[in-house]
Each structure stands twice: as C-alpha cells, then as structure tokens.
XYZ file of C-alpha atoms in Angstrom:
162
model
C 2.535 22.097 3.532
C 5.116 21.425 0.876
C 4.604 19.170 -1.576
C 6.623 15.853 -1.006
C 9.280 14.647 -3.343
C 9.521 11.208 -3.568
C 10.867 8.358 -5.675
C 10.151 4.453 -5.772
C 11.432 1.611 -6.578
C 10.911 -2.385 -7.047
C 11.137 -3.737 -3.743
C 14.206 -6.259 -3.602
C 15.882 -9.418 -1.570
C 17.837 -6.288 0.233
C 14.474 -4.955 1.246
C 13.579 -8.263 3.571
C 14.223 -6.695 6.842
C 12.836 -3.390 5.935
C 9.233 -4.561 5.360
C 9.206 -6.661 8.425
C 10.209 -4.023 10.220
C 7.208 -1.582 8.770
C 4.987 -4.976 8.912
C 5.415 -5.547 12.292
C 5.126 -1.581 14.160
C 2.723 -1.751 16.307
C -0.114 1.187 14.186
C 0.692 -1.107 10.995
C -0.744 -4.200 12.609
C -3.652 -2.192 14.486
C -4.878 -0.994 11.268
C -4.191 -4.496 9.264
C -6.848 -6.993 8.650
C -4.385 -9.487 10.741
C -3.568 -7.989 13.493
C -0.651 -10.080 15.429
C 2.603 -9.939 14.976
C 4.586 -11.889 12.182
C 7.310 -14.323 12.458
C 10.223 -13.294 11.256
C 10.930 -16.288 9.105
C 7.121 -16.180 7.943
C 7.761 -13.009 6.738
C 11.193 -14.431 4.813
C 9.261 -16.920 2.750
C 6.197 -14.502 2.269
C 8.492 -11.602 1.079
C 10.327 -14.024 -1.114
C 7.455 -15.316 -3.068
C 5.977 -11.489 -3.325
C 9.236 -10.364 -4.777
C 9.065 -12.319 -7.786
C 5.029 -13.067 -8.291
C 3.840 -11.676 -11.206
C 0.883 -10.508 -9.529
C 2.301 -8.120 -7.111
C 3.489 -4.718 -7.008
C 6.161 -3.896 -4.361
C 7.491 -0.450 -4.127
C 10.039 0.947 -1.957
C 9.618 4.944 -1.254
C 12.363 7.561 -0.494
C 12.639 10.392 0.109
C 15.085 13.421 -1.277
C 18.094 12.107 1.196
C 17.105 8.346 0.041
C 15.706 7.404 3.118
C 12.830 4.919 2.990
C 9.726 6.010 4.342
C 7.218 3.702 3.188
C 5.981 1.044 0.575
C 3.053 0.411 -1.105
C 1.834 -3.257 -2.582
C -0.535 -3.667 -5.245
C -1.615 -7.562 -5.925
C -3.532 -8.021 -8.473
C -6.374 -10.658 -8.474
C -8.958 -11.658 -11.259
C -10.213 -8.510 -12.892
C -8.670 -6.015 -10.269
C -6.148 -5.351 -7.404
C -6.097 -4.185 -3.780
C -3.473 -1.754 -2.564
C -2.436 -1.674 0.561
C 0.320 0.919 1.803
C 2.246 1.184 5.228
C 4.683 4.035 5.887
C 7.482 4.466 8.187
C 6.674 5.599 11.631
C 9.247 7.895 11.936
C 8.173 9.661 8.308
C 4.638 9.941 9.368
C 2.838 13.359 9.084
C 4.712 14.521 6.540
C 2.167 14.217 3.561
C 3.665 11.419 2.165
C 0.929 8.818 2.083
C -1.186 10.879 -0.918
C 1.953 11.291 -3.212
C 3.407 7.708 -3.016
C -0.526 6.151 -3.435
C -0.528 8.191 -6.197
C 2.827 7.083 -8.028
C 1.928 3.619 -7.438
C -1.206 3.697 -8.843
C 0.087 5.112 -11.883
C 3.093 2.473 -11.871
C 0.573 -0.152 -11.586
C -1.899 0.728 -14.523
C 1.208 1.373 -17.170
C 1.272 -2.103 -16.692
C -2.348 -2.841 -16.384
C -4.248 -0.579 -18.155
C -7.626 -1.875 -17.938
C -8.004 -3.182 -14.561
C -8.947 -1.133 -11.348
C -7.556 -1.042 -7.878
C -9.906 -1.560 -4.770
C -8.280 -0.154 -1.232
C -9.865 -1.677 1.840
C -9.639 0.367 4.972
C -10.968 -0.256 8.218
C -13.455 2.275 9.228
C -11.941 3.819 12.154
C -9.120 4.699 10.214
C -9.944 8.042 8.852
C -6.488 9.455 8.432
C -5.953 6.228 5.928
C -9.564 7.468 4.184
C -8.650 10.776 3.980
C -5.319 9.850 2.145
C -6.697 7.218 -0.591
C -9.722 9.713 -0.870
C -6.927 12.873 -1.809
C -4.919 10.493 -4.172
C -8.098 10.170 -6.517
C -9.418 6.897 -4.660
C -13.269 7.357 -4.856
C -15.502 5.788 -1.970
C -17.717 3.122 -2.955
C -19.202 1.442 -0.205
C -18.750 0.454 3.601
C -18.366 -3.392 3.613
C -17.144 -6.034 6.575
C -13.864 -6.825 5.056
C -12.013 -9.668 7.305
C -15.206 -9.144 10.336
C -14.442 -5.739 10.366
C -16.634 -2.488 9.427
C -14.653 -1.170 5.957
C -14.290 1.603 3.578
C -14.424 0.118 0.050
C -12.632 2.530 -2.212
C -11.744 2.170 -6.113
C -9.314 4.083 -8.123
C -10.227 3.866 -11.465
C -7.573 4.237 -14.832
C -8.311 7.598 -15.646
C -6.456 7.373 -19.528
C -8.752 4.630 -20.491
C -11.681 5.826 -22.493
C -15.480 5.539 -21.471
C-alpha cells in the first residue's frame, strides 16, 4: 500500500459539527470507554472548552484533496498524556491511522518535550493495537481501563536523551 499523505491542523469553532459527527458513528462509540451516544449540545460546550484548554491537542487530518478523514486528541494530564484518535468512516482502510498517530505525536512533544503519551485501547480492538503499535507506540501492559480489559501503550520522546 501507498504511503498516505496527510496534513493537520488545530481543530477550530468551524470544526464543531465535524467531531460530533466522528464522535457519535456508531464503531467510534463501540470502541470508546463511553459508549452512548452524545448530545449534541453536550458535545457544543465540551468541544468549546477543548478548543481553547491548554491541555489539549486537537488536530484535524486531510487528506491530498483536503478532505477530513480523522482527528486525533492528545490531553495532557500531570506528568503525561493520553491520545485518543477516531477516523472517518468513510476514510477507513486506507492506512491512515499509523501516519496521522504519528504526526501528532510529534506535534505534541515539540511542545512537550519531556512528557510521554499513554494510548488506552480496549482489548478487542486489535486493528486500533496494531496501528498505535506501527506508529512507534510500545505495549506496556493489559489494564481494566473504565471496567474494561485494556491495552496500555506508551510512546516515548525519542529526541530526549537517556
């Protein structure tokens, strides 16, 4: 397969109905920690706060012909982050996943060079595994994350020295 071309950028106001539209298909919310489906206007005041906190990472994906085909959030917490990555059911199979986890992860540590990013990911979701595992994620541990058997992965910044 190809390699995938892709470009990102900052998530914005414009993006609103976007991500509730990704946030609410019907795989997204099987393989989320929460599985029901959001309220729209839930979704308004969550994406607004996201947007602008200083803590998270929202990135728009497109493709060569600018259509969006994915996002990936990266919120960071104490003395790490969690990723978490959803991608547009009609742009699925197409080897995306790897490339924009990648991308992100590097957008995230310019800014944060010293932390590390954990990705949680239910265990019956292989294809997920397979993806984070092929964008340099390394497997830690299997954990219950929200009452549910997990992969634990890290991604660790490679430039930093030992």
């Amino acid at each position: 397969m190809n390699s995938p071309m892709l470009n990102y950028r900052k998530a914005t106001q414009a993006d609103v109905d976007l991500y509730y539209h990704w946030a609410n298909d019907a795989d997204v919310r099987r393989n989320s920690y929460q599985s029901q489906s959001i309220p729209y206007e839930q979704h308004v005041a969550w994406f607004e706060k996201k947007i602008v906190a200083p803590n998270s990472l929202l990135l728009v994906f497109e493709n060569e012909n600018q259509i969006a085909v994915g996002q990936v959030r990266i919120e960071t917490q104490e003395n790490h982050a969690v990723v978490g990555i959803s991608i547009d059911q009609h742009q699925r199979g197409k080897g995306y996943a790897v490339e924009m986890l990648i991308k992100a992860s590097a957008a995230y540590f310019d800014s944060n060079p010293t932390k590390f990013i954990y990705a949680y990911i239910k265990k019956d979701n292989f294809a997920s595994y397979k993806a984070f595992v092929a964008a340099g994620y390394e497997p830690l541990e299997e954990v219950i994350e929200a009452g549910v058997l997990s992969y634990k992965l890290i991604k660790k910044n490679v430039s930093i020295p030992k």
